[in-house]
Amino acid sequence: MKRYEIKYLLKEDVSALLGTTICVKGWVRTKRGNKNVAFLAVNDGSIIHNIQVVADPQKFEEELRRITTGACIGVEGKLVESQGSGQAVEVQAERIVVYGEADPNTYPLQKKGHSMEFLREIGHLRLRTNTFGAVMRLRHNMAMAIHTFFHERGFFYFHTPLITASDCEGAGEMFHVSTLDPENPPRKEDGTIDWEQDFFGKFTALTVSGQLEGELGATSLGKIYTFGPTFRAENSNTPRHLAEFWMIEPEMAFYQMDELTALEEEFIKYCVRWALDHCMDDLEFLNKMIDPGLIERLRSVVDTEFVRLPYTEGIKILEEAVKNGEKFEFPVSWGVDLASEHERYLVEKHFKKPVIMIDYPKEIKAFYMKLNDHVEEEGKRQGFSGLTVQGTDVLFPQIGEIIGGSVREENYDKLMGRIEELHIPMKDMWWYLDTRRYGSCPHAGFGLGFERLLLFVTGMANIRDVIPFPRTPKTAEF
Ligand code: 4AD
Ligand code: MG
């Protein structure tokens, strides 16, 4: 008996199948009915919608007793046009197999409307809810959109290592990778740990970014992108931070600032449009159940031109807002690293559209960003150098920073200057510096936080709910 996926039965033209016996399999969402007829709503994950199975309670007394919410069943039966409203077809059961029961006394997903916090505690089962089904299908679709976007534009998918010795962002938030005995590591004469005896013969950690190796790819293949997990041991318990998250990092030889920001904008719009074109059933569900402004917000992003805003101008706007009575938790002046409340003010209240902020003070950005040659007087007044770098952050409504990127410093001496200023250990950087020593080229790139994109596209409020198994401080269950 041929099994059909529910998506096929509900979305394709199945008129030729009407009246024939088919097979469907899936998990029972609800069982209802009376002594004359039983209705089972069955879902197999292929689509948010369920197919209705109609069963005779006398004939299937034994099976129906074992079937409760969450049970897994297979049904053979006649495909007919649906009597009730809601969907086009349903299955009149001729044979039912119960693959797995779900004891209603212990199966935790009984009623609708569990809190997100509760669902996180049952992360192994929450995937079977409508909401997480919708989010995971969108997650898959965004991955497909990303690969398609870059492939169509001649970028090569480039795999950078997860285990590394270099701290790209320089924030010192790396998870160590070691096979040494933590109780009793080998020590050097001065008492410090002898990493030379470790597995890789040196100190290693999980990567915080594939960028540095990505630059090696771009300076040979021209245009590359990475798409993989990254790890940050930052103790940020916020709705926007994960300790393990996925990042997409394109890197392009010969791109300048305007080409970089154009790509950032085109890329995000492409992904959002993909969601609108391919995932409307899931979006409609999320729009109804999670975030009533979702679809409208997605449409508006696709149709709006993002603002380009130099940091210095952004600070002026924020200072003006404070003068006019806006209350921020953190103070604003030239040189501060903007907090998410500041970013959201600019995006949600001032411009009411996505903002690409550029030209940040060099003091608050990573070592690899290209130095501008003009000096901001306001920066000097505030006790900074006044020098800015060609960094770009894309700021989004609800989210804040969704992309961080920059034009790279390709000048060897200037780059060395920054490395020395910041006391970055040279021994792990020699190979990176060779890109500037041999055939150095202007280039640029950015990193998009995959889960931040998903927050935007799904309307979910917490980043823990857009990845199957979140890793955050003090949680690594499942
Ligand atoms: O701004 P970040 O730190 O930039 C980089 O890592 C660069 N090396 C990227 C590049 O130029 N190739 O991180 C990039 C993006 C952020 O804008 C944010 O969307 C996301 O990664 N991100 C996180 N997402 C979830 N949890 C965290 N802890 C994140 N930290 C950064
Ligand atoms: Mg950043």
JSON list of N, CA and C in Angstrom, two decimals, residues 292-317:
[
{"chain": "A", "resi": 292, "resn": "PRO", "atom": "N", "xyz": [1.05, 38.58, 15.91]},
{"chain": "A", "resi": 292, "resn": "PRO", "atom": "CA", "xyz": [0.06, 39.06, 14.92]},
{"chain": "A", "resi": 292, "resn": "PRO", "atom": "C", "xyz": [0.62, 40.07, 13.91]},
{"chain": "A", "resi": 293, "resn": "GLY", "atom": "N", "xyz": [1.82, 40.62, 14.17]},
{"chain": "A", "resi": 293, "resn": "GLY", "atom": "CA", "xyz": [2.37, 41.57, 13.19]},
{"chain": "A", "resi": 293, "resn": "GLY", "atom": "C", "xyz": [3.35, 40.94, 12.23]},
{"chain": "A", "resi": 294, "resn": "LEU", "atom": "N", "xyz": [3.52, 39.61, 12.34]},
{"chain": "A", "resi": 294, "resn": "LEU", "atom": "CA", "xyz": [4.65, 38.95, 11.65]},
{"chain": "A", "resi": 294, "resn": "LEU", "atom": "C", "xyz": [4.64, 39.14, 10.13]},
{"chain": "A", "resi": 295, "resn": "ILE", "atom": "N", "xyz": [3.59, 38.72, 9.49]},
{"chain": "A", "resi": 295, "resn": "ILE", "atom": "CA", "xyz": [3.61, 38.70, 8.02]},
{"chain": "A", "resi": 295, "resn": "ILE", "atom": "C", "xyz": [3.73, 40.12, 7.47]},
{"chain": "A", "resi": 296, "resn": "GLU", "atom": "N", "xyz": [3.03, 41.04, 8.11]},
{"chain": "A", "resi": 296, "resn": "GLU", "atom": "CA", "xyz": [3.12, 42.43, 7.68]},
{"chain": "A", "resi": 296, "resn": "GLU", "atom": "C", "xyz": [4.56, 42.95, 7.81]},
{"chain": "A", "resi": 297, "resn": "ARG", "atom": "N", "xyz": [5.21, 42.58, 8.92]},
{"chain": "A", "resi": 297, "resn": "ARG", "atom": "CA", "xyz": [6.59, 43.04, 9.12]},
{"chain": "A", "resi": 297, "resn": "ARG", "atom": "C", "xyz": [7.52, 42.44, 8.06]},
{"chain": "A", "resi": 298, "resn": "LEU", "atom": "N", "xyz": [7.33, 41.17, 7.74]},
{"chain": "A", "resi": 298, "resn": "LEU", "atom": "CA", "xyz": [8.18, 40.54, 6.72]},
{"chain": "A", "resi": 298, "resn": "LEU", "atom": "C", "xyz": [7.97, 41.23, 5.38]},
{"chain": "A", "resi": 299, "resn": "ARG", "atom": "N", "xyz": [6.72, 41.50, 5.05]},
{"chain": "A", "resi": 299, "resn": "ARG", "atom": "CA", "xyz": [6.44, 42.15, 3.76]},
{"chain": "A", "resi": 299, "resn": "ARG", "atom": "C", "xyz": [7.07, 43.54, 3.72]},
{"chain": "A", "resi": 300, "resn": "SER", "atom": "N", "xyz": [7.01, 44.24, 4.85]},
{"chain": "A", "resi": 300, "resn": "SER", "atom": "CA", "xyz": [7.51, 45.61, 4.82]},
{"chain": "A", "resi": 300, "resn": "SER", "atom": "C", "xyz": [9.04, 45.63, 4.65]},
{"chain": "A", "resi": 301, "resn": "VAL", "atom": "N", "xyz": [9.73, 44.64, 5.21]},
{"chain": "A", "resi": 301, "resn": "VAL", "atom": "CA", "xyz": [11.18, 44.60, 5.06]},
{"chain": "A", "resi": 301, "resn": "VAL", "atom": "C", "xyz": [11.58, 44.36, 3.61]},
{"chain": "A", "resi": 302, "resn": "VAL", "atom": "N", "xyz": [10.84, 43.50, 2.95]},
{"chain": "A", "resi": 302, "resn": "VAL", "atom": "CA", "xyz": [11.16, 43.18, 1.56]},
{"chain": "A", "resi": 302, "resn": "VAL", "atom": "C", "xyz": [11.01, 44.41, 0.66]},
{"chain": "A", "resi": 303, "resn": "ASP", "atom": "N", "xyz": [10.08, 45.29, 1.03]},
{"chain": "A", "resi": 303, "resn": "ASP", "atom": "CA", "xyz": [9.79, 46.45, 0.19]},
{"chain": "A", "resi": 303, "resn": "ASP", "atom": "C", "xyz": [10.50, 47.74, 0.60]},
{"chain": "A", "resi": 304, "resn": "THR", "atom": "N", "xyz": [11.28, 47.72, 1.68]},
{"chain": "A", "resi": 304, "resn": "THR", "atom": "CA", "xyz": [11.88, 48.97, 2.15]},
{"chain": "A", "resi": 304, "resn": "THR", "atom": "C", "xyz": [13.36, 49.02, 1.82]},
{"chain": "A", "resi": 305, "resn": "GLU", "atom": "N", "xyz": [13.84, 50.23, 1.55]},
{"chain": "A", "resi": 305, "resn": "GLU", "atom": "CA", "xyz": [15.28, 50.39, 1.42]},
{"chain": "A", "resi": 305, "resn": "GLU", "atom": "C", "xyz": [15.87, 50.60, 2.81]},
{"chain": "A", "resi": 306, "resn": "PHE", "atom": "N", "xyz": [16.92, 49.85, 3.14]},
{"chain": "A", "resi": 306, "resn": "PHE", "atom": "CA", "xyz": [17.54, 49.99, 4.46]},
{"chain": "A", "resi": 306, "resn": "PHE", "atom": "C", "xyz": [18.30, 51.33, 4.54]},
{"chain": "A", "resi": 307, "resn": "VAL", "atom": "N", "xyz": [18.29, 51.91, 5.72]},
{"chain": "A", "resi": 307, "resn": "VAL", "atom": "CA", "xyz": [19.01, 53.18, 5.92]},
{"chain": "A", "resi": 307, "resn": "VAL", "atom": "C", "xyz": [20.51, 52.91, 6.08]},
{"chain": "A", "resi": 308, "resn": "ARG", "atom": "N", "xyz": [21.36, 53.75, 5.47]},
{"chain": "A", "resi": 308, "resn": "ARG", "atom": "CA", "xyz": [22.81, 53.73, 5.78]},
{"chain": "A", "resi": 308, "resn": "ARG", "atom": "C", "xyz": [23.07, 54.85, 6.76]},
{"chain": "A", "resi": 309, "resn": "LEU", "atom": "N", "xyz": [23.62, 54.52, 7.92]},
{"chain": "A", "resi": 309, "resn": "LEU", "atom": "CA", "xyz": [23.75, 55.54, 8.97]},
{"chain": "A", "resi": 309, "resn": "LEU", "atom": "C", "xyz": [25.15, 55.50, 9.59]},
{"chain": "A", "resi": 310, "resn": "PRO", "atom": "N", "xyz": [25.97, 56.54, 9.35]},
{"chain": "A", "resi": 310, "resn": "PRO", "atom": "CA", "xyz": [27.26, 56.58, 10.03]},
{"chain": "A", "resi": 310, "resn": "PRO", "atom": "C", "xyz": [27.06, 56.65, 11.55]},
{"chain": "A", "resi": 311, "resn": "TYR", "atom": "N", "xyz": [27.92, 55.95, 12.27]},
{"chain": "A", "resi": 311, "resn": "TYR", "atom": "CA", "xyz": [27.84, 55.89, 13.72]},
{"chain": "A", "resi": 311, "resn": "TYR", "atom": "C", "xyz": [27.72, 57.29, 14.34]},
{"chain": "A", "resi": 312, "resn": "THR", "atom": "N", "xyz": [28.55, 58.21, 13.86]},
{"chain": "A", "resi": 312, "resn": "THR", "atom": "CA", "xyz": [28.56, 59.55, 14.45]},
{"chain": "A", "resi": 312, "resn": "THR", "atom": "C", "xyz": [27.19, 60.22, 14.34]},
{"chain": "A", "resi": 313, "resn": "GLU", "atom": "N", "xyz": [26.51, 60.01, 13.20]},
{"chain": "A", "resi": 313, "resn": "GLU", "atom": "CA", "xyz": [25.16, 60.56, 13.05]},
{"chain": "A", "resi": 313, "resn": "GLU", "atom": "C", "xyz": [24.17, 59.86, 13.95]},
{"chain": "A", "resi": 314, "resn": "GLY", "atom": "N", "xyz": [24.35, 58.54, 14.09]},
{"chain": "A", "resi": 314, "resn": "GLY", "atom": "CA", "xyz": [23.47, 57.77, 14.96]},
{"chain": "A", "resi": 314, "resn": "GLY", "atom": "C", "xyz": [23.54, 58.26, 16.40]},
{"chain": "A", "resi": 315, "resn": "ILE", "atom": "N", "xyz": [24.76, 58.55, 16.85]},
{"chain": "A", "resi": 315, "resn": "ILE", "atom": "CA", "xyz": [24.93, 59.06, 18.22]},
{"chain": "A", "resi": 315, "resn": "ILE", "atom": "C", "xyz": [24.22, 60.39, 18.37]},
{"chain": "A", "resi": 316, "resn": "LYS", "atom": "N", "xyz": [24.34, 61.26, 17.33]},
{"chain": "A", "resi": 316, "resn": "LYS", "atom": "CA", "xyz": [23.65, 62.56, 17.40]},
{"chain": "A", "resi": 316, "resn": "LYS", "atom": "C", "xyz": [22.14, 62.36, 17.56]},
{"chain": "A", "resi": 317, "resn": "ILE", "atom": "N", "xyz": [21.59, 61.43, 16.80]},
{"chain": "A", "resi": 317, "resn": "ILE", "atom": "CA", "xyz": [20.14, 61.18, 16.89]},
{"chain": "A", "resi": 317, "resn": "ILE", "atom": "C", "xyz": [19.76, 60.71, 18.29]}
]
